[in-house]
N, CA, C and O atoms as a GROMACS GRO file, in nm:
protein
  576
    1MET      N    1  -1.820   1.945   3.319
    1MET     CA    2  -1.788   2.050   3.225
    1MET      C    3  -1.654   2.021   3.158
    1MET      O    4  -1.559   1.977   3.223
    2GLN      N    5  -1.647   2.045   3.026
    2GLN     CA    6  -1.523   2.019   2.952
    2GLN      C    7  -1.422   2.130   2.977
    2GLN      O    8  -1.456   2.246   2.998
    3ARG      N    9  -1.296   2.089   2.974
    3ARG     CA   10  -1.190   2.189   2.983
    3ARG      C   11  -1.184   2.266   2.852
    3ARG      O   12  -1.221   2.215   2.746
    4ARG      N   13  -1.138   2.388   2.859
    4ARG     CA   14  -1.133   2.474   2.741
    4ARG      C   15  -1.040   2.416   2.634
    4ARG      O   16  -1.071   2.426   2.515
    5CYS      N   17  -0.928   2.355   2.674
    5CYS     CA   18  -0.834   2.299   2.576
    5CYS      C   19  -0.897   2.180   2.501
    5CYS      O   20  -0.862   2.157   2.385
    6ASP      N   21  -0.988   2.106   2.565
    6ASP     CA   22  -1.055   1.995   2.497
    6ASP      C   23  -1.160   2.044   2.398
    6ASP      O   24  -1.178   1.986   2.291
    7ARG      N   25  -1.230   2.151   2.433
    7ARG     CA   26  -1.335   2.205   2.346
    7ARG      C   27  -1.276   2.265   2.219
    7ARG      O   28  -1.336   2.254   2.112
    8ASN      N   29  -1.161   2.329   2.229
    8ASN     CA   30  -1.104   2.402   2.115
    8ASN      C   31  -1.006   2.319   2.032
    8ASN      O   32  -0.942   2.372   1.942
    9ARG      N   33  -0.996   2.194   2.061
    9ARG     CA   34  -0.900   2.110   1.987
    9ARG      C   35  -0.951   2.085   1.846
    9ARG      O   36  -1.057   2.024   1.828
   10LYS      N   37  -0.877   2.133   1.747
   10LYS     CA   38  -0.916   2.117   1.607
   10LYS      C   39  -0.832   2.012   1.535
   10LYS      O   40  -0.864   1.973   1.423
   11ARG      N   41  -0.725   1.966   1.601
   11ARG     CA   42  -0.639   1.868   1.538
   11ARG      C   43  -0.710   1.735   1.522
   11ARG      O   44  -0.795   1.699   1.604
   12SER      N   45  -0.675   1.663   1.416
   12SER     CA   46  -0.738   1.533   1.394
   12SER      C   47  -0.686   1.431   1.494
   12SER      O   48  -0.572   1.440   1.541
   13LYS      N   49  -0.769   1.336   1.525
   13LYS     CA   50  -0.733   1.231   1.619
   13LYS      C   51  -0.652   1.123   1.547
   13LYS      O   52  -0.653   1.116   1.424
   14ARG      N   53  -0.584   1.040   1.624
   14ARG     CA   54  -0.506   0.930   1.569
   14ARG      C   55  -0.600   0.825   1.511
   14ARG      O   56  -0.702   0.792   1.570
   15ARG      N   57  -0.563   0.773   1.393
   15ARG     CA   58  -0.646   0.669   1.331
   15ARG      C   59  -0.636   0.541   1.413
   15ARG      O   60  -0.527   0.499   1.450
   16ASP      N   61  -0.749   0.481   1.440
   16ASP     CA   62  -0.753   0.356   1.515
   16ASP      C   63  -0.741   0.237   1.420
   16ASP      O   64  -0.841   0.176   1.383
   17ILE      N   65  -0.618   0.207   1.381
   17ILE     CA   66  -0.592   0.094   1.292
   17ILE      C   67  -0.507  -0.006   1.369
   17ILE      O   68  -0.396   0.026   1.412
   18TYR      N   69  -0.561  -0.127   1.385
   18TYR     CA   70  -0.496  -0.229   1.466
   18TYR      C   71  -0.460  -0.352   1.382
   18TYR      O   72  -0.525  -0.381   1.281
   19CYS      N   73  -0.356  -0.422   1.424
   19CYS     CA   74  -0.308  -0.542   1.355
   19CYS      C   75  -0.418  -0.649   1.357
   19CYS      O   76  -0.472  -0.679   1.463
   20PRO      N   77  -0.450  -0.708   1.240
   20PRO     CA   78  -0.552  -0.812   1.238
   20PRO      C   79  -0.507  -0.941   1.308
   20PRO      O   80  -0.591  -1.021   1.348
   21ASN      N   81  -0.376  -0.962   1.322
   21ASN     CA   82  -0.325  -1.084   1.386
   21ASN      C   83  -0.306  -1.070   1.536
   21ASN      O   84  -0.340  -1.161   1.612
   22HIS      N   85  -0.253  -0.955   1.581
   22HIS     CA   86  -0.214  -0.939   1.721
   22HIS      C   87  -0.301  -0.840   1.798
   22HIS      O   88  -0.303  -0.844   1.921
   23GLY      N   89  -0.371  -0.753   1.728
   23GLY     CA   90  -0.454  -0.655   1.795
   23GLY      C   91  -0.381  -0.532   1.846
   23GLY      O   92  -0.441  -0.447   1.911
   24CYS      N   93  -0.250  -0.521   1.816
   24CYS     CA   94  -0.174  -0.404   1.860
   24CYS      C   95  -0.190  -0.290   1.760
   24CYS      O   96  -0.227  -0.313   1.644
   25TYR      N   97  -0.163  -0.168   1.804
   25TYR     CA   98  -0.175  -0.050   1.718
   25TYR      C   99  -0.072  -0.055   1.607
   25TYR      O  100   0.045  -0.085   1.631
   26LEU      N  101  -0.114  -0.025   1.483
   26LEU     CA  102  -0.023  -0.022   1.368
   26LEU      C  103   0.019   0.122   1.341
   26LEU      O  104  -0.065   0.212   1.333
   27GLU      N  105   0.149   0.143   1.327
   27GLU     CA  106   0.203   0.275   1.295
   27GLU      C  107   0.228   0.283   1.145
   27GLU      O  108   0.288   0.193   1.086
   28SER      N  109   0.182   0.390   1.084
   28SER     CA  110   0.196   0.408   0.939
   28SER      C  111   0.342   0.430   0.903
   28SER      O  112   0.414   0.503   0.971
   29ARG      N  113   0.387   0.367   0.794
   29ARG     CA  114   0.523   0.382   0.744
   29ARG      C  115   0.527   0.434   0.600
   29ARG      O  116   0.635   0.446   0.543
   30SER      N  117   0.412   0.465   0.543
   30SER     CA  118   0.408   0.516   0.406
   30SER      C  119   0.287   0.606   0.389
   30SER      O  120   0.204   0.620   0.480
   31GLN      N  121   0.277   0.665   0.274
   31GLN     CA  122   0.158   0.742   0.242
   31GLN      C  123   0.048   0.647   0.197
   31GLN      O  124   0.072   0.528   0.176
   32LYS      N  125  -0.073   0.700   0.183
   32LYS     CA  126  -0.184   0.620   0.134
   32LYS      C  127  -0.173   0.613  -0.018
   32LYS      O  128  -0.150   0.715  -0.084
   33TYR      N  129  -0.190   0.493  -0.074
   33TYR     CA  130  -0.190   0.475  -0.219
   33TYR      C  131  -0.331   0.437  -0.261
   33TYR      O  132  -0.378   0.326  -0.234
   34GLN      N  133  -0.398   0.530  -0.328
   34GLN     CA  134  -0.538   0.516  -0.367
   34GLN      C  135  -0.557   0.401  -0.466
   34GLN      O  136  -0.472   0.378  -0.552
   35LEU      N  137  -0.668   0.330  -0.455
   35LEU     CA  138  -0.701   0.222  -0.548
   35LEU      C  139  -0.783   0.277  -0.664
   35LEU      O  140  -0.863   0.369  -0.647
   36PHE      N  141  -0.763   0.219  -0.782
   36PHE     CA  142  -0.837   0.256  -0.902
   36PHE      C  143  -0.894   0.131  -0.966
   36PHE      O  144  -0.834   0.024  -0.959
   37ALA      N  145  -1.011   0.145  -1.028
   37ALA     CA  146  -1.074   0.033  -1.099
   37ALA      C  147  -1.071   0.064  -1.248
   37ALA      O  148  -1.103   0.175  -1.290
   38ASP      N  149  -1.031  -0.036  -1.328
   38ASP     CA  150  -1.032  -0.019  -1.474
   38ASP      C  151  -1.118  -0.126  -1.541
   38ASP      O  152  -1.123  -0.132  -1.664
   39GLN      N  153  -1.184  -0.208  -1.462
   39GLN     CA  154  -1.273  -0.312  -1.514
   39GLN      C  155  -1.405  -0.306  -1.438
   39GLN      O  156  -1.406  -0.278  -1.319
   40PRO      N  157  -1.516  -0.332  -1.506
   40PRO     CA  158  -1.646  -0.326  -1.439
   40PRO      C  159  -1.659  -0.424  -1.322
   40PRO      O  160  -1.728  -0.394  -1.224
   41GLY      N  161  -1.595  -0.539  -1.331
   41GLY     CA  162  -1.602  -0.639  -1.224
   41GLY      C  163  -1.547  -0.588  -1.092
   41GLY      O  164  -1.596  -0.625  -0.985
   42GLN      N  165  -1.445  -0.501  -1.100
   42GLN     CA  166  -1.387  -0.445  -0.978
   42GLN      C  167  -1.486  -0.353  -0.907
   42GLN      O  168  -1.488  -0.347  -0.784
   43LEU      N  169  -1.566  -0.282  -0.985
   43LEU     CA  170  -1.669  -0.196  -0.926
   43LEU      C  171  -1.788  -0.277  -0.875
   43LEU      O  172  -1.849  -0.242  -0.774
   44GLN      N  173  -1.821  -0.384  -0.946
   44GLN     CA  174  -1.932  -0.469  -0.904
   44GLN      C  175  -1.902  -0.537  -0.771
   44GLN      O  176  -1.993  -0.557  -0.690
   45GLN      N  177  -1.777  -0.573  -0.747
   45GLN     CA  178  -1.739  -0.634  -0.619
   45GLN      C  179  -1.764  -0.540  -0.502
   45GLN      O  180  -1.781  -0.585  -0.389
   46ARG      N  181  -1.766  -0.411  -0.529
   46ARG     CA  182  -1.785  -0.311  -0.424
   46ARG      C  183  -1.929  -0.260  -0.416
   46ARG      O  184  -1.956  -0.158  -0.353
   47GLY      N  185  -2.022  -0.334  -0.480
   47GLY     CA  186  -2.164  -0.303  -0.465
   47GLY      C  187  -2.228  -0.222  -0.575
   47GLY      O  188  -2.346  -0.189  -0.563
   48MET      N  189  -2.158  -0.189  -0.681
   48MET     CA  190  -2.218  -0.113  -0.790
   48MET      C  191  -2.289  -0.208  -0.885
   48MET      O  192  -2.245  -0.321  -0.905
   49SER      N  193  -2.399  -0.164  -0.944
   49SER     CA  194  -2.472  -0.249  -1.038
   49SER      C  195  -2.391  -0.269  -1.166
   49SER      O  196  -2.304  -0.189  -1.199
   50ARG      N  197  -2.420  -0.378  -1.235
   50ARG     CA  198  -2.343  -0.414  -1.356
   50ARG      C  199  -2.353  -0.306  -1.462
   50ARG      O  200  -2.253  -0.268  -1.523
   51ARG      N  201  -2.475  -0.256  -1.484
   51ARG     CA  202  -2.496  -0.156  -1.587
   51ARG      C  203  -2.422  -0.026  -1.555
   51ARG      O  204  -2.357   0.032  -1.642
   52SER      N  205  -2.432   0.019  -1.429
   52SER     CA  206  -2.363   0.143  -1.389
   52SER      C  207  -2.212   0.128  -1.400
   52SER      O  208  -2.143   0.220  -1.443
   53ALA      N  209  -2.162   0.011  -1.363
   53ALA     CA  210  -2.018  -0.015  -1.371
   53ALA      C  211  -1.970  -0.012  -1.516
   53ALA      O  212  -1.866   0.047  -1.546
   54LEU      N  213  -2.045  -0.075  -1.605
   54LEU     CA  214  -2.009  -0.076  -1.748
   54LEU      C  215  -2.009   0.065  -1.805
   54LEU      O  216  -1.918   0.102  -1.880
   55MET      N  217  -2.111   0.144  -1.771
   55MET     CA  218  -2.121   0.280  -1.825
   55MET      C  219  -2.007   0.368  -1.771
   55MET      O  220  -1.951   0.450  -1.844
   56LEU      N  221  -1.975   0.352  -1.644
   56LEU     CA  222  -1.870   0.434  -1.584
   56LEU      C  223  -1.733   0.402  -1.641
   56LEU      O  224  -1.655   0.493  -1.671
   57VAL      N  225  -1.702   0.274  -1.658
   57VAL     CA  226  -1.572   0.235  -1.715
   57VAL      C  227  -1.563   0.273  -1.862
   57VAL      O  228  -1.455   0.306  -1.911
   58ALA      N  229  -1.676   0.268  -1.933
   58ALA     CA  230  -1.676   0.308  -2.074
   58ALA      C  231  -1.651   0.458  -2.090
   58ALA      O  232  -1.586   0.500  -2.186
   59SER      N  233  -1.702   0.538  -1.998
   59SER     CA  234  -1.686   0.683  -2.010
   59SER      C  235  -1.552   0.732  -1.955
   59SER      O  236  -1.498   0.833  -2.000
   60GLN      N  237  -1.498   0.660  -1.856
   60GLN     CA  238  -1.368   0.696  -1.798
   60GLN      C  239  -1.278   0.573  -1.803
   60GLN      O  240  -1.325   0.461  -1.783
   61THR      N  241  -1.152   0.593  -1.829
   61THR     CA  242  -1.062   0.478  -1.837
   61THR      C  243  -1.037   0.416  -1.701
   61THR      O  244  -1.031   0.293  -1.689
   62THR      N  245  -1.022   0.498  -1.598
   62THR     CA  246  -1.005   0.448  -1.461
   62THR      C  247  -1.096   0.526  -1.368
   62THR      O  248  -1.123   0.644  -1.389
   63VAL      N  249  -1.141   0.457  -1.264
   63VAL     CA  250  -1.230   0.518  -1.166
   63VAL      C  251  -1.166   0.505  -1.028
   63VAL      O  252  -1.125   0.395  -0.989
   64SER      N  253  -1.157   0.615  -0.956
   64SER     CA  254  -1.101   0.612  -0.822
   64SER      C  255  -1.200   0.545  -0.727
   64SER      O  256  -1.319   0.574  -0.728
   65ILE      N  257  -1.148   0.454  -0.645
   65ILE     CA  258  -1.231   0.383  -0.548
   65ILE      C  259  -1.215   0.455  -0.414
   65ILE      O  260  -1.108   0.453  -0.355
   66GLY      N  261  -1.320   0.518  -0.369
   66GLY     CA  262  -1.316   0.596  -0.245
   66GLY      C  263  -1.319   0.507  -0.122
   66GLY      O  264  -1.388   0.405  -0.119
   67GLY      N  265  -1.245   0.547  -0.020
   67GLY     CA  266  -1.247   0.476   0.106
   67GLY      C  267  -1.163   0.350   0.111
   67GLY      O  268  -1.172   0.274   0.208
   68GLU      N  269  -1.081   0.326   0.009
   68GLU     CA  270  -0.992   0.209   0.007
   68GLU      C  271  -0.854   0.252  -0.040
   68GLU      O  272  -0.842   0.333  -0.132
   69TRP      N  273  -0.753   0.196   0.022
   69TRP     CA  274  -0.616   0.227  -0.019
   69TRP      C  275  -0.520   0.121   0.032
   69TRP      O  276  -0.556   0.037   0.115
   70LEU      N  277  -0.397   0.126  -0.019
   70LEU     CA  278  -0.288   0.041   0.030
   70LEU      C  279  -0.194   0.130   0.111
   70LEU      O  280  -0.166   0.244   0.074
   71GLU      N  281  -0.145   0.075   0.222
   71GLU     CA  282  -0.055   0.152   0.307
   71GLU      C  283   0.035   0.055   0.383
   71GLU      O  284  -0.009  -0.054   0.421
   72ALA      N  285   0.159   0.094   0.404
   72ALA     CA  286   0.254   0.012   0.480
   72ALA      C  287   0.246   0.050   0.628
   72ALA      O  288   0.245   0.168   0.662
   73PHE      N  289   0.239  -0.052   0.714
   73PHE     CA  290   0.231  -0.030   0.858
   73PHE      C  291   0.336  -0.112   0.931
   73PHE      O  292   0.375  -0.220   0.886
   74TRP      N  293   0.382  -0.058   1.044
   74TRP     CA  294   0.477  -0.125   1.132
   74TRP      C  295   0.399  -0.188   1.247
   74TRP      O  296   0.323  -0.121   1.316
   75CYS      N  297   0.419  -0.320   1.266
   75CYS     CA  298   0.356  -0.392   1.376
   75CYS      C  299   0.461  -0.411   1.486
   75CYS      O  300   0.567  -0.468   1.462
   76GLU      N  301   0.430  -0.364   1.605
   76GLU     CA  302   0.523  -0.372   1.718
   76GLU      C  303   0.547  -0.518   1.759
   76GLU      O  304   0.658  -0.554   1.799
   77HIS      N  305   0.444  -0.601   1.751
   77HIS     CA  306   0.455  -0.740   1.792
   77HIS      C  307   0.540  -0.821   1.693
   77HIS      O  308   0.626  -0.898   1.734
   78CYS      N  309   0.515  -0.803   1.563
   78CYS     CA  310   0.590  -0.876   1.458
   78CYS      C  311   0.730  -0.819   1.438
   78CYS      O  312   0.820  -0.890   1.393
   79GLN      N  313   0.748  -0.691   1.470
   79GLN     CA  314   0.872  -0.619   1.446
   79GLN      C  315   0.907  -0.612   1.297
   79GLN      O  316   1.023  -0.628   1.259
   80GLN      N  317   0.805  -0.589   1.214
   80GLN     CA  318   0.828  -0.573   1.070
   80GLN      C  319   0.719  -0.489   1.006
   80GLN      O  320   0.610  -0.471   1.062
   81THR      N  321   0.751  -0.437   0.888
   81THR     CA  322   0.658  -0.356   0.811
   81THR      C  323   0.590  -0.444   0.708
   81THR      O  324   0.657  -0.521   0.638
   82LYS      N  325   0.459  -0.433   0.697
   82LYS     CA  326   0.382  -0.508   0.599
   82LYS      C  327   0.285  -0.414   0.529
   82LYS      O  328   0.244  -0.312   0.585
   83TRP      N  329   0.248  -0.449   0.406
   83TRP     CA  330   0.151  -0.372   0.329
   83TRP      C  331   0.012  -0.426   0.356
   83TRP      O  332  -0.012  -0.546   0.352
   84TYR      N  333  -0.081  -0.333   0.384
   84TYR     CA  334  -0.218  -0.369   0.416
   84TYR      C  335  -0.316  -0.299   0.322
   84TYR      O  336  -0.291  -0.188   0.275
   85HIS      N  337  -0.428  -0.366   0.296
   85HIS     CA  338  -0.540  -0.308   0.225
   85HIS      C  339  -0.634  -0.254   0.332
   85HIS      O  340  -0.686  -0.329   0.414
   86VAL      N  341  -0.655  -0.122   0.330
   86VAL     CA  342  -0.736  -0.057   0.432
   86VAL      C  343  -0.868  -0.012   0.370
   86VAL      O  344  -0.867   0.055   0.266
   87CYS      N  345  -0.980  -0.047   0.433
   87CYS     CA  346  -1.113  -0.003   0.390
   87CYS      C  347  -1.174   0.078   0.502
   87CYS      O  348  -1.186   0.030   0.615
   88LYS      N  349  -1.213   0.199   0.471
   88LYS     CA  350  -1.279   0.283   0.571
   88LYS      C  351  -1.428   0.254   0.564
   88LYS      O  352  -1.492   0.283   0.463
   89SER      N  353  -1.483   0.195   0.670
   89SER     CA  354  -1.624   0.156   0.667
   89SER      C  355  -1.715   0.265   0.721
   89SER      O  356  -1.817   0.296   0.658
   90LYS      N  357  -1.682   0.324   0.835
   90LYS     CA  358  -1.760   0.434   0.894
   90LYS      C  359  -1.662   0.542   0.934
   90LYS      O  360  -1.542   0.532   0.909
   91GLU      N  361  -1.715   0.645   0.996
   91GLU     CA  362  -1.628   0.751   1.047
   91GLU      C  363  -1.534   0.694   1.153
   91GLU      O  364  -1.580   0.648   1.257
   92ARG      N  365  -1.404   0.697   1.127
   92ARG     CA  366  -1.299   0.649   1.218
   92ARG      C  367  -1.308   0.500   1.248
   92ARG      O  368  -1.266   0.455   1.356
   93THR      N  369  -1.362   0.421   1.154
   93THR     CA  370  -1.366   0.275   1.166
   93THR      C  371  -1.302   0.217   1.040
   93THR      O  372  -1.342   0.252   0.929
   94TYR      N  373  -1.204   0.128   1.058
   94TYR     CA  374  -1.129   0.075   0.945
   94TYR      C  375  -1.126  -0.076   0.949
   94TYR      O  376  -1.121  -0.137   1.056
   95LYS      N  377  -1.128  -0.137   0.830
   95LYS     CA  378  -1.112  -0.281   0.816
   95LYS      C  379  -0.976  -0.301   0.748
   95LYS      O  380  -0.951  -0.247   0.641
   96VAL      N  381  -0.888  -0.379   0.811
   96VAL     CA  382  -0.752  -0.396   0.764
   96VAL      C  383  -0.726  -0.542   0.731
   96VAL      O  384  -0.761  -0.631   0.809
   97SER      N  385  -0.663  -0.567   0.614
   97SER     CA  386  -0.622  -0.703   0.577
   97SER      C  387  -0.493  -0.693   0.497
   97SER      O  388  -0.465  -0.589   0.437
   98LEU      N  389  -0.415  -0.800   0.496
   98LEU     CA  390  -0.291  -0.800   0.418
   98LEU      C  391  -0.324  -0.776   0.271
   98LEU      O  392  -0.423  -0.828   0.219
   99ALA      N  393  -0.243  -0.697   0.205
   99ALA     CA  394  -0.269  -0.661   0.065
   99ALA      C  395  -0.248  -0.781  -0.027
   99ALA      O  396  -0.136  -0.832  -0.035
  100PRO      N  397  -0.353  -0.827  -0.096
  100PRO     CA  398  -0.335  -0.938  -0.190
  100PRO      C  399  -0.261  -0.893  -0.316
  100PRO      O  400  -0.259  -0.774  -0.347
  101GLN      N  401  -0.202  -0.985  -0.385
  101GLN     CA  402  -0.119  -0.956  -0.503
  101GLN      C  403  -0.198  -0.884  -0.613
  101GLN      O  404  -0.143  -0.796  -0.679
  102GLU      N  405  -0.326  -0.920  -0.633
  102GLU     CA  406  -0.402  -0.860  -0.744
  102GLU      C  407  -0.432  -0.712  -0.722
  102GLU      O  408  -0.462  -0.642  -0.818
  103LEU      N  409  -0.425  -0.663  -0.598
  103LEU     CA  410  -0.450  -0.520  -0.574
  103LEU      C  411  -0.335  -0.431  -0.620
  103LEU      O  412  -0.354  -0.312  -0.642
  104TRP      N  413  -0.216  -0.488  -0.635
  104TRP     CA  414  -0.101  -0.407  -0.676
  104TRP      C  415  -0.117  -0.354  -0.817
  104TRP      O  416  -0.056  -0.252  -0.851
  105GLN      N  417  -0.198  -0.419  -0.901
  105GLN     CA  418  -0.221  -0.368  -1.035
  105GLN      C  419  -0.320  -0.252  -1.035
  105GLN      O  420  -0.331  -0.181  -1.136
  106GLN      N  421  -0.392  -0.230  -0.926
  106GLN     CA  422  -0.494  -0.126  -0.919
  106GLN      C  423  -0.442   0.002  -0.852
  106GLN      O  424  -0.519   0.095  -0.829
  107VAL      N  425  -0.312   0.008  -0.823
  107VAL     CA  426  -0.254   0.123  -0.753
  107VAL      C  427  -0.150   0.187  -0.842
  107VAL      O  428  -0.077   0.119  -0.914
  108THR      N  429  -0.143   0.320  -0.838
  108THR     CA  430  -0.038   0.390  -0.914
  108THR      C  431   0.059   0.454  -0.816
  108THR      O  432   0.020   0.496  -0.707
  109GLY      N  433   0.184   0.461  -0.855
  109GLY     CA  434   0.286   0.531  -0.777
  109GLY      C  435   0.351   0.450  -0.668
  109GLY      O  436   0.425   0.506  -0.587
  110VAL      N  437   0.327   0.320  -0.662
  110VAL     CA  438   0.387   0.237  -0.558
  110VAL      C  439   0.471   0.128  -0.624
  110VAL      O  440   0.435   0.079  -0.732
  111ILE      N  441   0.579   0.090  -0.561
  111ILE     CA  442   0.667  -0.013  -0.613
  111ILE      C  443   0.619  -0.149  -0.564
  111ILE      O  444   0.597  -0.167  -0.444
  112ASN      N  445   0.603  -0.242  -0.655
  112ASN     CA  446   0.559  -0.376  -0.619
  112ASN      C  447   0.666  -0.442  -0.531
  112ASN      O  448   0.782  -0.445  -0.571
  113PRO      N  449   0.630  -0.494  -0.414
  113PRO     CA  450   0.731  -0.553  -0.326
  113PRO      C  451   0.796  -0.679  -0.384
  113PRO      O  452   0.905  -0.716  -0.341
  114GLU      N  453   0.732  -0.744  -0.479
  114GLU     CA  454   0.789  -0.862  -0.542
  114GLU      C  455   0.891  -0.826  -0.649
  114GLU      O  456   0.967  -0.912  -0.695
  115GLY      N  457   0.895  -0.699  -0.689
  115GLY     CA  458   0.987  -0.655  -0.793
  115GLY      C  459   0.919  -0.653  -0.928
  115GLY      O  460   0.812  -0.712  -0.946
  116ASN      N  461   0.980  -0.587  -1.023
  116ASN     CA  462   0.926  -0.578  -1.158
  116ASN      C  463   0.949  -0.710  -1.231
  116ASN      O  464   1.064  -0.752  -1.244
  117PRO      N  465   0.843  -0.776  -1.279
  117PRO     CA  466   0.861  -0.905  -1.345
  117PRO      C  467   0.935  -0.896  -1.479
  117PRO      O  468   0.986  -0.997  -1.528
  118SER      N  469   0.942  -0.776  -1.539
  118SER     CA  470   1.010  -0.763  -1.668
  118SER      C  471   1.161  -0.743  -1.653
  118SER      O  472   1.233  -0.744  -1.753
  119VAL      N  473   1.211  -0.726  -1.530
  119VAL     CA  474   1.354  -0.706  -1.506
  119VAL      C  475   1.422  -0.842  -1.496
  119VAL      O  476   1.373  -0.932  -1.428
  120GLY      N  477   1.534  -0.856  -1.565
  120GLY     CA  478   1.607  -0.982  -1.566
  120GLY      C  479   1.683  -1.007  -1.437
  120GLY      O  480   1.700  -0.916  -1.355
  121GLU      N  481   1.727  -1.130  -1.419
  121GLU     CA  482   1.799  -1.170  -1.297
  121GLU      C  483   1.932  -1.095  -1.283
  121GLU      O  484   1.967  -1.054  -1.173
  122PHE      N  485   2.005  -1.077  -1.394
  122PHE     CA  486   2.132  -1.008  -1.389
  122PHE      C  487   2.114  -0.863  -1.344
  122PHE      O  488   2.189  -0.814  -1.260
  123THR      N  489   2.015  -0.794  -1.401
  123THR     CA  490   1.989  -0.654  -1.366
  123THR      C  491   1.949  -0.641  -1.220
  123THR      O  492   1.994  -0.549  -1.151
  124ARG      N  493   1.866  -0.732  -1.172
  124ARG     CA  494   1.823  -0.730  -1.033
  124ARG      C  495   1.943  -0.750  -0.940
  124ARG      O  496   1.954  -0.682  -0.838
  125LYS      N  497   2.032  -0.843  -0.977
  125LYS     CA  498   2.151  -0.870  -0.896
  125LYS      C  499   2.244  -0.749  -0.893
  125LYS      O  500   2.297  -0.714  -0.787
  126GLN      N  501   2.264  -0.685  -1.007
  126GLN     CA  502   2.351  -0.568  -1.014
  126GLN      C  503   2.294  -0.450  -0.936
  126GLN      O  504   2.369  -0.373  -0.877
  127ALA      N  505   2.163  -0.435  -0.936
  127ALA     CA  506   2.100  -0.325  -0.864
  127ALA      C  507   2.113  -0.341  -0.713
  127ALA      O  508   2.116  -0.242  -0.640
  128LYS      N  509   2.120  -0.464  -0.665
  128LYS     CA  510   2.131  -0.490  -0.522
  128LYS      C  511   2.274  -0.479  -0.469
  128LYS      O  512   2.294  -0.471  -0.348
  129MET      N  513   2.372  -0.478  -0.558
  129MET     CA  514   2.512  -0.474  -0.515
  129MET      C  515   2.546  -0.339  -0.453
  129MET      O  516   2.506  -0.235  -0.505
  130LEU      N  517   2.618  -0.342  -0.344
  130LEU     CA  518   2.658  -0.218  -0.277
  130LEU      C  519   2.781  -0.157  -0.343
  130LEU      O  520   2.786  -0.036  -0.365
  131ASN      N  521   2.877  -0.238  -0.374
  131ASN     CA  522   3.000  -0.190  -0.438
  131ASN      C  523   3.002  -0.238  -0.583
  131ASN      O  524   2.975  -0.354  -0.611
  132TYR      N  525   3.034  -0.147  -0.672
  132TYR     CA  526   3.037  -0.182  -0.813
  132TYR      C  527   3.184  -0.196  -0.853
  132TYR      O  528   3.258  -0.098  -0.852
  133HIS      N  529   3.225  -0.317  -0.888
  133HIS     CA  530   3.366  -0.344  -0.918
  133HIS      C  531   3.393  -0.349  -1.068
  133HIS      O  532   3.491  -0.410  -1.112
  134ASN      N  533   3.308  -0.285  -1.143
  134ASN     CA  534   3.327  -0.267  -1.287
  134ASN      C  535   3.345  -0.399  -1.361
  134ASN      O  536   3.253  -0.480  -1.362
  135ILE      N  537   3.458  -0.422  -1.422
  135ILE     CA  538   3.478  -0.535  -1.512
  135ILE      C  539   3.482  -0.669  -1.438
  135ILE      O  540   3.457  -0.773  -1.499
  136LYS      N  541   3.514  -0.668  -1.307
  136LYS     CA  542   3.522  -0.792  -1.231
  136LYS      C  543   3.386  -0.861  -1.219
  136LYS      O  544   3.380  -0.983  -1.204
  137ASP      N  545   3.279  -0.785  -1.227
  137ASP     CA  546   3.144  -0.844  -1.213
  137ASP      C  547   3.101  -0.917  -1.339
  137ASP      O  548   3.014  -1.004  -1.333
  138PHE      N  549   3.158  -0.884  -1.451
  138PHE     CA  550   3.124  -0.948  -1.577
  138PHE      C  551   3.224  -1.059  -1.604
  138PHE      O  552   3.345  -1.036  -1.600
  139GLN      N  553   3.177  -1.177  -1.632
  139GLN     CA  554   3.269  -1.287  -1.657
  139GLN      C  555   3.280  -1.312  -1.807
  139GLN      O  556   3.189  -1.364  -1.871
  140PHE      N  557   3.395  -1.274  -1.860
  140PHE     CA  558   3.423  -1.293  -2.000
  140PHE      C  559   3.526  -1.404  -2.017
  140PHE      O  560   3.615  -1.421  -1.933
  141SER      N  561   3.514  -1.478  -2.122
  141SER     CA  562   3.617  -1.575  -2.153
  141SER      C  563   3.696  -1.521  -2.272
  141SER      O  564   3.642  -1.502  -2.380
  142ILE      N  565   3.822  -1.498  -2.250
  142ILE     CA  566   3.908  -1.442  -2.354
  142ILE      C  567   3.991  -1.554  -2.411
  142ILE      O  568   4.069  -1.617  -2.340
  143ASN      N  569   3.973  -1.578  -2.538
  143ASN     CA  570   4.049  -1.684  -2.609
  143ASN      C  571   4.167  -1.617  -2.679
  143ASN      O  572   4.149  -1.529  -2.763
  144ALA      N  573   4.286  -1.659  -2.644
  144ALA     CA  574   4.404  -1.600  -2.707
  144ALA      C  575   4.477  -1.702  -2.789
  144ALA      O  576   4.580  -1.670  -2.850
   0.00000   0.00000   0.00000
């Protein structure tokens, strides 16, 4: 017979997401970032027919891909946080792989870990500086 506290538990269970390299439990370090498709080929890769994919992308600019997202996880064995592509296959069953570079274009609201390619080297260097020393950081040659 079940205990009363087990029968009445309405809280959700912990997600069983494990490291693909070490098999240890991964702890979430970010929110889920939903994937979106803006090309028919992206939908076809997930099992949709070519015609349906073309019609859906033509009628909507972007289509939300259900059951897939990007999320940052902490691995106890590696002692570091990495971004993973998570696919929910069944109820409480997940397939986890390192997030490939091309998936970053399909997500909104997340900062690319490689940095913005349109930002120049000087701007990137200045943004990383802890102390701003004003004019000393700029090297001018003054001809008198």
